[in-house]
Short mmCIF file of C-alpha atoms in Angstrom, two decimals:
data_model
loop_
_atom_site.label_atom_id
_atom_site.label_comp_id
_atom_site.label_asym_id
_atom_site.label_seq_id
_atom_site.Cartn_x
_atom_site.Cartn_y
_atom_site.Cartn_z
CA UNK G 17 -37.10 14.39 11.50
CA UNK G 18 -37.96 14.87 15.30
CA UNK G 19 -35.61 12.57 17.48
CA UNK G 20 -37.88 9.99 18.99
CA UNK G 21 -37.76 10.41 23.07
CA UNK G 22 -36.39 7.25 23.58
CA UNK G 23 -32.97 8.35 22.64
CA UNK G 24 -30.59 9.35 25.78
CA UNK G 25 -30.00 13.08 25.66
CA UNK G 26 -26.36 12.48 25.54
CA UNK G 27 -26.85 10.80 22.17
CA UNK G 28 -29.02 12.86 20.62
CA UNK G 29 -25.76 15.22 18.67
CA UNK G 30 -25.39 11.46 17.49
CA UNK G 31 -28.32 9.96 17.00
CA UNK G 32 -30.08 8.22 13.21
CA UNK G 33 -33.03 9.22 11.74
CA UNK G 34 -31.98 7.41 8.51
CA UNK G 35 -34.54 3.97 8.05
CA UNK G 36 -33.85 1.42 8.80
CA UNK G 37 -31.22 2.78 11.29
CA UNK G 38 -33.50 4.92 13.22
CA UNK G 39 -34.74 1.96 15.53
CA UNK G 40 -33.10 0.25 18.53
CA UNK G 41 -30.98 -2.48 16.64
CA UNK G 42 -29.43 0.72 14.68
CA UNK G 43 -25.88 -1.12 16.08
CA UNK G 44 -26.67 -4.83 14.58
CA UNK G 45 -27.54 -3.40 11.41
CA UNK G 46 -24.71 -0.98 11.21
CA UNK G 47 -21.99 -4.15 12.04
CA UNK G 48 -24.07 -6.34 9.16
CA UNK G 49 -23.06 -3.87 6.84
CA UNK G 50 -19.11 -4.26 8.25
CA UNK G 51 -19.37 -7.95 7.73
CA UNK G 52 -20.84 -7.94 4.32
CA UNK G 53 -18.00 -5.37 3.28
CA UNK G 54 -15.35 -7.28 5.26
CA UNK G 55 -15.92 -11.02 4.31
CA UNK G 56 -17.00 -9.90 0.73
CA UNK G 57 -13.14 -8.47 0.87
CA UNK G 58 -11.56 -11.26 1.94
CA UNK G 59 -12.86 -14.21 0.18
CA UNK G 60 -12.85 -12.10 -3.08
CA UNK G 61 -8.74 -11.48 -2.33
CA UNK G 62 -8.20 -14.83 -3.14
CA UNK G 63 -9.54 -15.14 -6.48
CA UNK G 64 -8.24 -11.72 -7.31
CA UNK G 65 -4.36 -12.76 -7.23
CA UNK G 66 -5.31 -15.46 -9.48
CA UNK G 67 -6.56 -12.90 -11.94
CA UNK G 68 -3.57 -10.04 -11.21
CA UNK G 69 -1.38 -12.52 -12.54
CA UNK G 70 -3.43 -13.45 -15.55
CA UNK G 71 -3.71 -10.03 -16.73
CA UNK G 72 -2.62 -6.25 -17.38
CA UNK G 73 -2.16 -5.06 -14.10
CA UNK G 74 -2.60 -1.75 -15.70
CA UNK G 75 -6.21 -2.78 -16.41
CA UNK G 76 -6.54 -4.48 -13.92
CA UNK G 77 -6.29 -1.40 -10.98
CA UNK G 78 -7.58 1.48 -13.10
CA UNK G 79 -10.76 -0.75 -13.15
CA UNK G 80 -10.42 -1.71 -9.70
CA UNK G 81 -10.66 1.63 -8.69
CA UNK G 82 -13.11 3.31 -11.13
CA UNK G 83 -15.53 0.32 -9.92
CA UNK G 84 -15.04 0.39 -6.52
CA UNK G 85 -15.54 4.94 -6.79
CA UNK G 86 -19.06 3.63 -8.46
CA UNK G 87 -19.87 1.36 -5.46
CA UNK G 88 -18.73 4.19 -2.94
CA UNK G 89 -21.49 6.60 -5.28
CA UNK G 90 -23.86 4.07 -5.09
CA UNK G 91 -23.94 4.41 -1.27
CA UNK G 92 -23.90 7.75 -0.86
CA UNK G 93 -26.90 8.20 -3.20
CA UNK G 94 -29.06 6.11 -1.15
CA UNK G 95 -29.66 9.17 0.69
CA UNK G 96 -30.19 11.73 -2.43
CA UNK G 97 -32.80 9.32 -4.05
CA UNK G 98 -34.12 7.93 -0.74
CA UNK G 99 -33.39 4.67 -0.84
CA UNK G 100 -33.92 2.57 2.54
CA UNK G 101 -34.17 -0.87 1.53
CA UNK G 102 -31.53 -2.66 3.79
CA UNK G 103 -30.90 -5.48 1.00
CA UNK G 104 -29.61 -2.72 -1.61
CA UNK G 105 -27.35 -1.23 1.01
CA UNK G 106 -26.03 -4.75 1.39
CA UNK G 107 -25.37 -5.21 -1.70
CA UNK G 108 -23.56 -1.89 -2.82
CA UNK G 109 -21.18 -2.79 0.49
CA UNK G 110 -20.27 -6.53 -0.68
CA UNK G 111 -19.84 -5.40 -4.54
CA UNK G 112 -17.22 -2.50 -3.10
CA UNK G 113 -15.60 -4.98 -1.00
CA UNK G 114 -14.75 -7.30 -4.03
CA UNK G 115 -13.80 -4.76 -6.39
CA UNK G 116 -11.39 -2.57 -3.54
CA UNK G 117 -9.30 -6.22 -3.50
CA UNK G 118 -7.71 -5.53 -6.64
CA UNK G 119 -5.83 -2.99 -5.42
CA UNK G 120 -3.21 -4.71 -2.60
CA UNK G 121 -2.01 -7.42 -5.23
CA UNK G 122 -1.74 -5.46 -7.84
CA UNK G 123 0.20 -2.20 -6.42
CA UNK G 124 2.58 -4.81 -4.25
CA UNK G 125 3.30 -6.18 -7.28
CA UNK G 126 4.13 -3.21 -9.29
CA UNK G 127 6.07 -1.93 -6.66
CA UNK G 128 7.89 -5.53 -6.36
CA UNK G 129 9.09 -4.91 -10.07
CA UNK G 130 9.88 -1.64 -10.11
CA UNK G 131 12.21 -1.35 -6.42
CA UNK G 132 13.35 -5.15 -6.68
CA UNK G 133 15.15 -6.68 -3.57
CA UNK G 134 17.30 -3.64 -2.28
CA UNK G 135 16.05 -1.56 0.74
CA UNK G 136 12.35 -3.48 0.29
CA UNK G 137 11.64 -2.88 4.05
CA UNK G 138 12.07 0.97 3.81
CA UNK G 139 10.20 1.55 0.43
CA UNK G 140 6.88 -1.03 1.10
CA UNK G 141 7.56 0.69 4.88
CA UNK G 142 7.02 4.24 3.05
CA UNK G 143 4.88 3.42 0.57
CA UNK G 144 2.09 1.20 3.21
CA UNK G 145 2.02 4.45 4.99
CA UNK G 146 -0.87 5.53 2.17
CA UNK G 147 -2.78 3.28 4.12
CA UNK G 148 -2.55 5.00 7.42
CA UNK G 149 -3.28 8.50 5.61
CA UNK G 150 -6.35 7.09 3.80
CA UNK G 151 -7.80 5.98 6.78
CA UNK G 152 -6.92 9.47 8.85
CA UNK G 153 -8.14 11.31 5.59
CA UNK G 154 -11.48 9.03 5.39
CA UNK G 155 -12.17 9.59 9.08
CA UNK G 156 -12.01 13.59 8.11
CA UNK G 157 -13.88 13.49 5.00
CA UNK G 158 -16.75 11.76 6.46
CA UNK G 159 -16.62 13.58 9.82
CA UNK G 160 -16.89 16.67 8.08
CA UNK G 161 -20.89 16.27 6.56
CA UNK G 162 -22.12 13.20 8.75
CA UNK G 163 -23.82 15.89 10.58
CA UNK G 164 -25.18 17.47 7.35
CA UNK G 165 -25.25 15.77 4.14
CA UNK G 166 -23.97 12.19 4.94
CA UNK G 167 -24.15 11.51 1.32
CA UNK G 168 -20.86 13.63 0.11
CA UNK G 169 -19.04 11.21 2.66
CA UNK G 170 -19.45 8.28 0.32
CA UNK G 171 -19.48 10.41 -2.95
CA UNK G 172 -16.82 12.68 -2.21
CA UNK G 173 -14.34 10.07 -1.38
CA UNK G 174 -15.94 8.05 -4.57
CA UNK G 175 -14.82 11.00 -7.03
CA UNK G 176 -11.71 10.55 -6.01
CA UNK G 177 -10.65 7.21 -6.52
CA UNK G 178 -12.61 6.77 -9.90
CA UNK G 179 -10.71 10.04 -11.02
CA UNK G 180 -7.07 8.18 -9.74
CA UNK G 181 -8.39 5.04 -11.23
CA UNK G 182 -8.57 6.94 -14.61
CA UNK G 183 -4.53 8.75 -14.17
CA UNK G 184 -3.62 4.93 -13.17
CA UNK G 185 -5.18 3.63 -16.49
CA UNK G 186 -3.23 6.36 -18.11
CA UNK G 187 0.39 6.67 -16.90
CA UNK G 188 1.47 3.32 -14.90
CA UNK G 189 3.96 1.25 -16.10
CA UNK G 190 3.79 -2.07 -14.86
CA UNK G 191 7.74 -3.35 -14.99
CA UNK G 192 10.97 -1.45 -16.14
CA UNK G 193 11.12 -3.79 -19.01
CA UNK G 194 7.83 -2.18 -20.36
CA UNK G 195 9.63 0.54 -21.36
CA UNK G 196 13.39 -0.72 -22.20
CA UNK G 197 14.42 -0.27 -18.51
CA UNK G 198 16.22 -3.79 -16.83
CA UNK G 199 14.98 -4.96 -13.80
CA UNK G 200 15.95 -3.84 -10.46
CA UNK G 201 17.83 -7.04 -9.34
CA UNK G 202 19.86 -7.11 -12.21
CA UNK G 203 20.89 -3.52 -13.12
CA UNK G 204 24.04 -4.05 -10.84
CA UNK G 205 25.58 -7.28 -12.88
CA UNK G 206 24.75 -6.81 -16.15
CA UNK G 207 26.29 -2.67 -15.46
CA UNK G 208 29.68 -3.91 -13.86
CA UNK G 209 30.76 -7.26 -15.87
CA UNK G 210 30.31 -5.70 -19.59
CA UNK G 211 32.36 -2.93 -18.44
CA UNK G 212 35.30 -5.27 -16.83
CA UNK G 213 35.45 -6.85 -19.60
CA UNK G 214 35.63 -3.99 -21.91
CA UNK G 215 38.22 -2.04 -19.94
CA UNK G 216 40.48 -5.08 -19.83
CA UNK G 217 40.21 -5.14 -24.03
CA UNK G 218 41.04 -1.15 -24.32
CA UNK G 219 43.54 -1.52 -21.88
CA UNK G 220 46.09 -3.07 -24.10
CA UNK G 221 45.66 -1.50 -27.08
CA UNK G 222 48.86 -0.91 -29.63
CA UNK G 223 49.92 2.62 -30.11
CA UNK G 224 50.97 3.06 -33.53
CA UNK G 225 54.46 3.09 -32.56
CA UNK G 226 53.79 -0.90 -31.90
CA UNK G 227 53.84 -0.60 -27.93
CA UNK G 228 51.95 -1.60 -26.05
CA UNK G 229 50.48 0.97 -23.63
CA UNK G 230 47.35 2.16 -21.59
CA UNK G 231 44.39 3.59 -23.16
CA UNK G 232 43.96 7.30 -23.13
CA UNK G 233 41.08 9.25 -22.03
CA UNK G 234 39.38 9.15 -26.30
CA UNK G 235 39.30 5.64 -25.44
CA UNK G 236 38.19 4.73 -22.21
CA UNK G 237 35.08 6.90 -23.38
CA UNK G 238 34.80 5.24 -26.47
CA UNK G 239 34.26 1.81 -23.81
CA UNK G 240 31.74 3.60 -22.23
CA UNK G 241 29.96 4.16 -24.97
CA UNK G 242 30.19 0.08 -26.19
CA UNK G 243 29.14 -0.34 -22.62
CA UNK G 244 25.84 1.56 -23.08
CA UNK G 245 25.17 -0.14 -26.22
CA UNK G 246 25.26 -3.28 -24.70
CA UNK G 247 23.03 -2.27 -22.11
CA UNK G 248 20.57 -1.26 -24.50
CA UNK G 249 20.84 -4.08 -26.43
CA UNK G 250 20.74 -6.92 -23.51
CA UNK G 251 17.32 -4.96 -22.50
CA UNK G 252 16.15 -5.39 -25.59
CA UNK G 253 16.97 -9.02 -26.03
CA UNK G 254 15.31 -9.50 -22.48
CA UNK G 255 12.19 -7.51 -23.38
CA UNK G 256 11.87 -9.67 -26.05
CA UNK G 257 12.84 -13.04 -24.60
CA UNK G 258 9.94 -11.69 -21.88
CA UNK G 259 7.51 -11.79 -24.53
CA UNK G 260 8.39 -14.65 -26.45
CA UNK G 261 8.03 -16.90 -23.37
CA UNK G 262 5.49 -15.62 -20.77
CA UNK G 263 6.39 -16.97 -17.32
CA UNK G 264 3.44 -19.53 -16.82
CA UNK G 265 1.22 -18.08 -13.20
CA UNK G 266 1.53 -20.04 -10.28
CA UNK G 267 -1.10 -21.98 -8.64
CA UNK G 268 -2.86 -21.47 -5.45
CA UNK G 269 -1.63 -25.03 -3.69
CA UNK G 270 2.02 -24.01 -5.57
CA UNK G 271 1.80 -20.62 -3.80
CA UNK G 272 0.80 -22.24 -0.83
CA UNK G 273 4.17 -24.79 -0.58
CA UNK G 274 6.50 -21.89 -0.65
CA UNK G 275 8.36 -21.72 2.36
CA UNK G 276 6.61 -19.19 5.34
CA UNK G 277 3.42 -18.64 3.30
CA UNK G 278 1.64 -20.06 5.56
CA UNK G 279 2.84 -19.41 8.76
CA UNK G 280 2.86 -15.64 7.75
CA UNK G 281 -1.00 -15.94 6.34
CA UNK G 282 -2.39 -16.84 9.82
CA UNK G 283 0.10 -14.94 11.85
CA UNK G 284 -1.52 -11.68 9.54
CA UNK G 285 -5.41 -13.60 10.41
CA UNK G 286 -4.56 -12.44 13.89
CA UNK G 287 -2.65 -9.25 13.58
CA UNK G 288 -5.08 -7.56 11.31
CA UNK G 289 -7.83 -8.83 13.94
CA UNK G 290 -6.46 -6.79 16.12
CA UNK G 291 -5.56 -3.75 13.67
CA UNK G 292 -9.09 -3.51 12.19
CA UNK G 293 -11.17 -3.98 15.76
CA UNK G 294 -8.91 -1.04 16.52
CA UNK G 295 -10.07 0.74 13.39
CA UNK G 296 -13.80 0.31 13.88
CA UNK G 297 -14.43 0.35 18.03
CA UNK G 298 -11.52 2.67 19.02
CA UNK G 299 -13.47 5.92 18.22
CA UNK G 300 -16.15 4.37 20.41
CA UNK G 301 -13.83 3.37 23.26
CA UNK G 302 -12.25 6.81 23.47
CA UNK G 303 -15.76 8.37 23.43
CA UNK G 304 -16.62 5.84 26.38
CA UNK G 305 -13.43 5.93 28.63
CA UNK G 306 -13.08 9.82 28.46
CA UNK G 307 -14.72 12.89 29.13
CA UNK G 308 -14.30 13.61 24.89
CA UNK G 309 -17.52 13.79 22.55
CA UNK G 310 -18.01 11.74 19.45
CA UNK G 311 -16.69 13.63 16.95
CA UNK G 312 -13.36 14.74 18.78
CA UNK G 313 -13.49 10.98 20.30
CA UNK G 314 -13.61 9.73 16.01
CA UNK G 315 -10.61 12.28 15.66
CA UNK G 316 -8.11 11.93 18.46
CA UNK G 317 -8.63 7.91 17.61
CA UNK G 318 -6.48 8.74 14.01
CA UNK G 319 -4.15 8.69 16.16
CA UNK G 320 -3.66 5.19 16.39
CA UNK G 321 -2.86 5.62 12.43
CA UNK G 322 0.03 7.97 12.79
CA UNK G 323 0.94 5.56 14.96
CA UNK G 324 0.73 3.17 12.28
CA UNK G 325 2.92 5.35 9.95
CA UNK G 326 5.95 5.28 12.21
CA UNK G 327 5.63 1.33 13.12
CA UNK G 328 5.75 0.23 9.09
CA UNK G 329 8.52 2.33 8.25
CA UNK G 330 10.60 1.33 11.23
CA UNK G 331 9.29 -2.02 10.49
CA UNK G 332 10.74 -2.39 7.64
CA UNK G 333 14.38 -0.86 8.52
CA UNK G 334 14.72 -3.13 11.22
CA UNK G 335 14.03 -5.92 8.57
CA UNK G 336 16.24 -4.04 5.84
CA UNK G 337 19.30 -4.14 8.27
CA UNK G 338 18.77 -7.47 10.05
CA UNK G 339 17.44 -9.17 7.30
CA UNK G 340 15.09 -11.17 9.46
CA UNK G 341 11.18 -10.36 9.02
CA UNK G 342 9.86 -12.72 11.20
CA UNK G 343 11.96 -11.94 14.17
CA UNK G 344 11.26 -8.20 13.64
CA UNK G 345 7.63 -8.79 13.66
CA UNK G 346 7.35 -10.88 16.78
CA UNK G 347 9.82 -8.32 18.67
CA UNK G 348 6.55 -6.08 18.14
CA UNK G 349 4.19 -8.35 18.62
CA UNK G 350 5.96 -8.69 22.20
CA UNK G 351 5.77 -5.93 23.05
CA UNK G 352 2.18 -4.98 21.49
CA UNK G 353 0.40 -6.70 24.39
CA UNK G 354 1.57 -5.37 27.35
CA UNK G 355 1.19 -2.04 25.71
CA UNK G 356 -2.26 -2.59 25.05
CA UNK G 357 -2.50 -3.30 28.81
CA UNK G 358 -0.94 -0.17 29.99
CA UNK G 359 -3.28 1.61 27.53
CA UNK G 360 -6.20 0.19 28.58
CA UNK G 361 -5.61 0.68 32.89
CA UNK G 362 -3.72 4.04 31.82
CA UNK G 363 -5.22 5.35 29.09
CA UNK G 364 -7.83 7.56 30.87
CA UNK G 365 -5.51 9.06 32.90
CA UNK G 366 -5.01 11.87 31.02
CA UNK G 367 -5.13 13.74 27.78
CA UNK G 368 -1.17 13.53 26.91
CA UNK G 369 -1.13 9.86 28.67
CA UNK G 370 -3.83 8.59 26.54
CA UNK G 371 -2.24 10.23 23.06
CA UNK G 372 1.28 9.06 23.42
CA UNK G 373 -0.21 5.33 24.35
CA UNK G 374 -2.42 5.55 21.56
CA UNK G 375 0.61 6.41 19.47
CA UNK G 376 3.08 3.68 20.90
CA UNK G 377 0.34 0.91 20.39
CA UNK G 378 0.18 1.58 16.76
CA UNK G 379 3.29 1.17 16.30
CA UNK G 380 3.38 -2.12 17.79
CA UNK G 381 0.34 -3.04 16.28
CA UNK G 382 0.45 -1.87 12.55
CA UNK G 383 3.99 -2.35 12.52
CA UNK G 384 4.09 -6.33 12.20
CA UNK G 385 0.66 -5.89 9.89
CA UNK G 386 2.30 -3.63 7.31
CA UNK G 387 5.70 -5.61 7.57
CA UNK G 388 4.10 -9.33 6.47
CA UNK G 389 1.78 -7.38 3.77
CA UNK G 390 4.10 -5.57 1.58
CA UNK G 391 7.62 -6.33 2.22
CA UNK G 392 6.91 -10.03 3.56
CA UNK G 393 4.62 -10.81 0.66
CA UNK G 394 7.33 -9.92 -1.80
CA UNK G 395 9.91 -11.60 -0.47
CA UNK G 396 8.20 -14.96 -0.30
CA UNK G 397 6.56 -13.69 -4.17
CA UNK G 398 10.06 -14.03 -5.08
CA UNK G 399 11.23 -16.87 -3.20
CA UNK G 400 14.23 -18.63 -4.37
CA UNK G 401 12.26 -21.89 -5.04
CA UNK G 402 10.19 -20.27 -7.81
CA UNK G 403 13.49 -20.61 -9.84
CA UNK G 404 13.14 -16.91 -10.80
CA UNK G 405 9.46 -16.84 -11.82
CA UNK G 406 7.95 -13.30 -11.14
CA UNK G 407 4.45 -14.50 -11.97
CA UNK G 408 3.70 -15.63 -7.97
CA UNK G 409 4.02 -12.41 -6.29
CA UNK G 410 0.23 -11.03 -6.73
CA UNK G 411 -1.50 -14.71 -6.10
CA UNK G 412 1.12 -15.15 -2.82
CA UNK G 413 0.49 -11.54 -1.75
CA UNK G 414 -3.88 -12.53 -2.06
CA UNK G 415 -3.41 -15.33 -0.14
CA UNK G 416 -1.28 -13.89 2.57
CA UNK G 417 -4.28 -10.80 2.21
CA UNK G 418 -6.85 -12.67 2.35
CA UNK G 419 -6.75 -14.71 5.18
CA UNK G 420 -5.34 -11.74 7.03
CA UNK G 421 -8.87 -10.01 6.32
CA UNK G 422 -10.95 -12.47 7.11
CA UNK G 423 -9.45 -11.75 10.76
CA UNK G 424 -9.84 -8.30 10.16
CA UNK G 425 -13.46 -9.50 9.42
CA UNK G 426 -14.00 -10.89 12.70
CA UNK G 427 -12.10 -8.87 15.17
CA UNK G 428 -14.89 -6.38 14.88
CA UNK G 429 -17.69 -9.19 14.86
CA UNK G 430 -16.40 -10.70 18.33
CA UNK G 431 -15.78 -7.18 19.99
CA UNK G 432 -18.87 -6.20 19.34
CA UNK G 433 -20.05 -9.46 21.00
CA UNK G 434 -17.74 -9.15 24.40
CA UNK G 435 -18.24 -5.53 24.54
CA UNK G 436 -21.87 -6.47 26.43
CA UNK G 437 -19.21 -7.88 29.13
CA UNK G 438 -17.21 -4.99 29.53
CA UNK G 439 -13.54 -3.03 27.18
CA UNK G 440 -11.67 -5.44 29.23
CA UNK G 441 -12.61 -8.25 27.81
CA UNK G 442 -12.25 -6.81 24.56
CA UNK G 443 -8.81 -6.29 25.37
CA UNK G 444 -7.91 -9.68 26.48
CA UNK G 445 -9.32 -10.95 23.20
CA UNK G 446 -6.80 -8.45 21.21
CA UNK G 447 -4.08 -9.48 23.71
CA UNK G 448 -4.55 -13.19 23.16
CA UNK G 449 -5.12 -12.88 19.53
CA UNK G 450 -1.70 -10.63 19.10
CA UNK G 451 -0.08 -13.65 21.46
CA UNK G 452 -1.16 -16.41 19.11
CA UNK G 453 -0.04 -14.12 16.18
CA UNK G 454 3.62 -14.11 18.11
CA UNK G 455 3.43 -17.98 18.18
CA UNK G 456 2.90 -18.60 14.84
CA UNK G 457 5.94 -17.58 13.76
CA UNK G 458 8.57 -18.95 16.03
CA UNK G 459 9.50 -21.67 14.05
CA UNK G 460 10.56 -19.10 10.83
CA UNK G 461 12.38 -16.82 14.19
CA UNK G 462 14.44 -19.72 15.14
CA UNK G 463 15.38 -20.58 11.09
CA UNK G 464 16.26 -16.79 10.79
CA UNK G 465 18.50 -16.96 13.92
CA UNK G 466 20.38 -20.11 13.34
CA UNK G 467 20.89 -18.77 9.75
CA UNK G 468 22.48 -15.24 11.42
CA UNK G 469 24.85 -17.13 14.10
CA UNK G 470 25.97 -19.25 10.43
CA UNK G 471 27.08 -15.79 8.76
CA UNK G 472 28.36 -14.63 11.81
CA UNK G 473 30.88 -17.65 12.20
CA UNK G 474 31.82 -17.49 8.45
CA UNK G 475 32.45 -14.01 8.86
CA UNK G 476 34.94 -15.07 11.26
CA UNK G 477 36.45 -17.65 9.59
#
């Protein structure tokens, strides 16, 4: 299709001839979609950590994913079978937007079993990272035939999660108990205090002289041998006990009492406002404030995402060694906005200038994001006023989610709005929004810091 003359000649490499996008409110259209995708995300993450805890997770994410890979098809064939109606393209977003929530609660909870307590910053830091690559990956995949078959950039990526969704139906095991393993948190006790007890019994064994005398080496092995034993036979009795009496799912109000929940569930509304109007406009904000053209503009912005790599991880082993999440996040969220400043009066000052901000404010930014939605979520999924119930961590973990995406929902919506009035007042918006995010969570900063000074002076005493 001819490009109507209308279009600028410096959009034309760029330009829509797919109906109903080919006309002038191509944009509004385009950000619809975004919504329906975005809010259809969020307020289904709420009802899907009431079901993650109801059910087989393994169920539950293998048909997460193979639905949400049929969605993703459904798109891309829109071109093949020339479909323009606007309403089924609605649709087909919203439907992959509920069905790609089952994946957050579920994973963080299968991770949650499976790593426990110890070093939870650095492995949910490592393990977020997928989402960083996903996004750099997505950006790639579709770059690569949005110039000539925009189809495979929906279908492509669609193959590949229904094909993961059928590996995770296959081979995940939910919890270590599943298969006769104990859990995480309590490898350590039930390992050691069998074995004291043990070793003190061999270690006054008769010789057959009638002294009494140390054990030799036959024996001490012969203990650790009774010591496996009883390993395998507490996991048994606690596989069992498991399954005799199901923990009974919390609530949403119950979830919603535990200490920090809340606080951390609107501190996220604002910081993934500001991660996800990074995500969509950034491309278009590099493409504007430089001399770069779309496509390299769309690919120098992933680097915002690597950015995002570095700032979980180091998120979480500043919160693995301090053992303070909040105060870790809001020492980022400090220094996020005057970062975003320098980026955006600095930014265009040069190639290397505008990659290493990039870099530094996704560290910031992401950092704090990926912190309160793995680790964070966890932590408070396990809080100690459960009284040891496990069945909270998917529904706390949703909520926390959720109301983080419905910022990530309108981030976008508003800088699309303030754009009209110039990037700076996008800016401000993100800088205000990561301020408020800051603010939310001083009250859980000053708990965590009065708690460190009281270790500190019974450490001396």
């Amino acid at each position: 299709m001819t490009p109507n003359s209308d279009i600028p000649p410096s959009e034309i490499n760029t330009w829509c001839d797919w109906a109903p996008f080919d006309g002038s409110d191509a944009d509004t259209l385009l950000g619809t979609l975004d919504s329906a995708f975005l809010f259809a995300y969020a307020l289904a993450m709420f009802a899907s950590g009431f079901i993650a805890e109801r059910i087989n997770l393994r169920y539950f994410l293998s048909l997460g994913m193979l639905l949400s890979g049929v969605f993703c098809y459904l798109f891309g064939v829109a071109r093949t079978y020339n479909i323009h109606d606007f309403t089924y393209l609605m649709f087909v977003q919203a439907s992959a937007g509920i069905f790609q929530t089952t994946g957050w609660p579920g994973v963080v909870t299968v991770v949650g079993n499976w790593f426990g307590k110890s070093k939870r910053g650095l492995i949910y830091g490592l393990w977020n990272s997928h989402t960083s690559i996903g996004n750099i990956l997505g950006s790639l995949i579709a770059g690569e035939y949005v110039e000539t078959d925009w189809s495979l950039s929906f279908i492509i990526p669609a193959f590949i999660i229904g094909a993961f969704g059928f590996v995770i139906f296959l081979f995940l095991v939910v919890r270590p108990t599943d298969v006769g393993c104990l859990p995480p948190d309590n490898g350590n006790q039930r390992l050691t205090r069998p074995y004291r007890v043990l070793e003190n019994r061999v270690a006054n064994v008769e010789t057959p002289s009638g002294d009494s005398s140390d054990t030799d080496d036959t024996e001490i092995l012969i203990g650790e041998q009774e010591v496996q034993r009883r390993i395998s036979e507490r996991s048994y009795l606690l596989t069992r006990d498991r399954q005799q009496e199901p923990e009974k799912a919390i609530g949403f109000m119950g979830a919603c009492r535990i200490p920090g929940v809340v606080e951390f569930s609107l501190c996220l509304f604002f910081s993934k406002l500001v991660s996800y109007t990074f995500l969509y406009w950034l491309p278009l904000y590099v493409k504007n404030s430089t001399a770069m053209g779309a496509m390299l503009s769309a690919d120098f912005s992933t680097l915002f995402d690597v950015g995002g790599i570095v700032g979980a991880i180091l998120a979480g082993v500043v919160s693995d060694y301090t053992g303070m999440s909040a105060t870790t996040c809001v020492s980022m969220l400090f220094l996020a906005s005057p970062m975003m400043f320098v980026y955006l009066k600095l930014g265009s000052y040069s190639f290397a200038v505008n990659m290493i901000l990039l870099m530094i404010v996704g560290v910031l930014v992401n950092g704090p994001y990926a912190l309160i939605t793995t680790a964070v979520s966890a932590e408070l999924g396990t809080h100690s006023s459960l009284g040891g119930n496990s069945k909270a961590l998917a529904t706390v973990t949703a909520i926390i989610d959720g109301t983080g995406s419905i910022g990530a929902a309108v981030g976008p919506l508003l800088a699309g709005y303030l754009k009209n009035y110039g990037w700076q007042s996008v800016f401000y918006m993100l800088m205000i929004s990561d301020a408020l995010a800051l603010i939310l969570l001083l009250r859980l900063v000053q708990q965590e810091l009065t708690q460190w000074k009281h270790r500190r002076q019974v450490r001396r005493e």
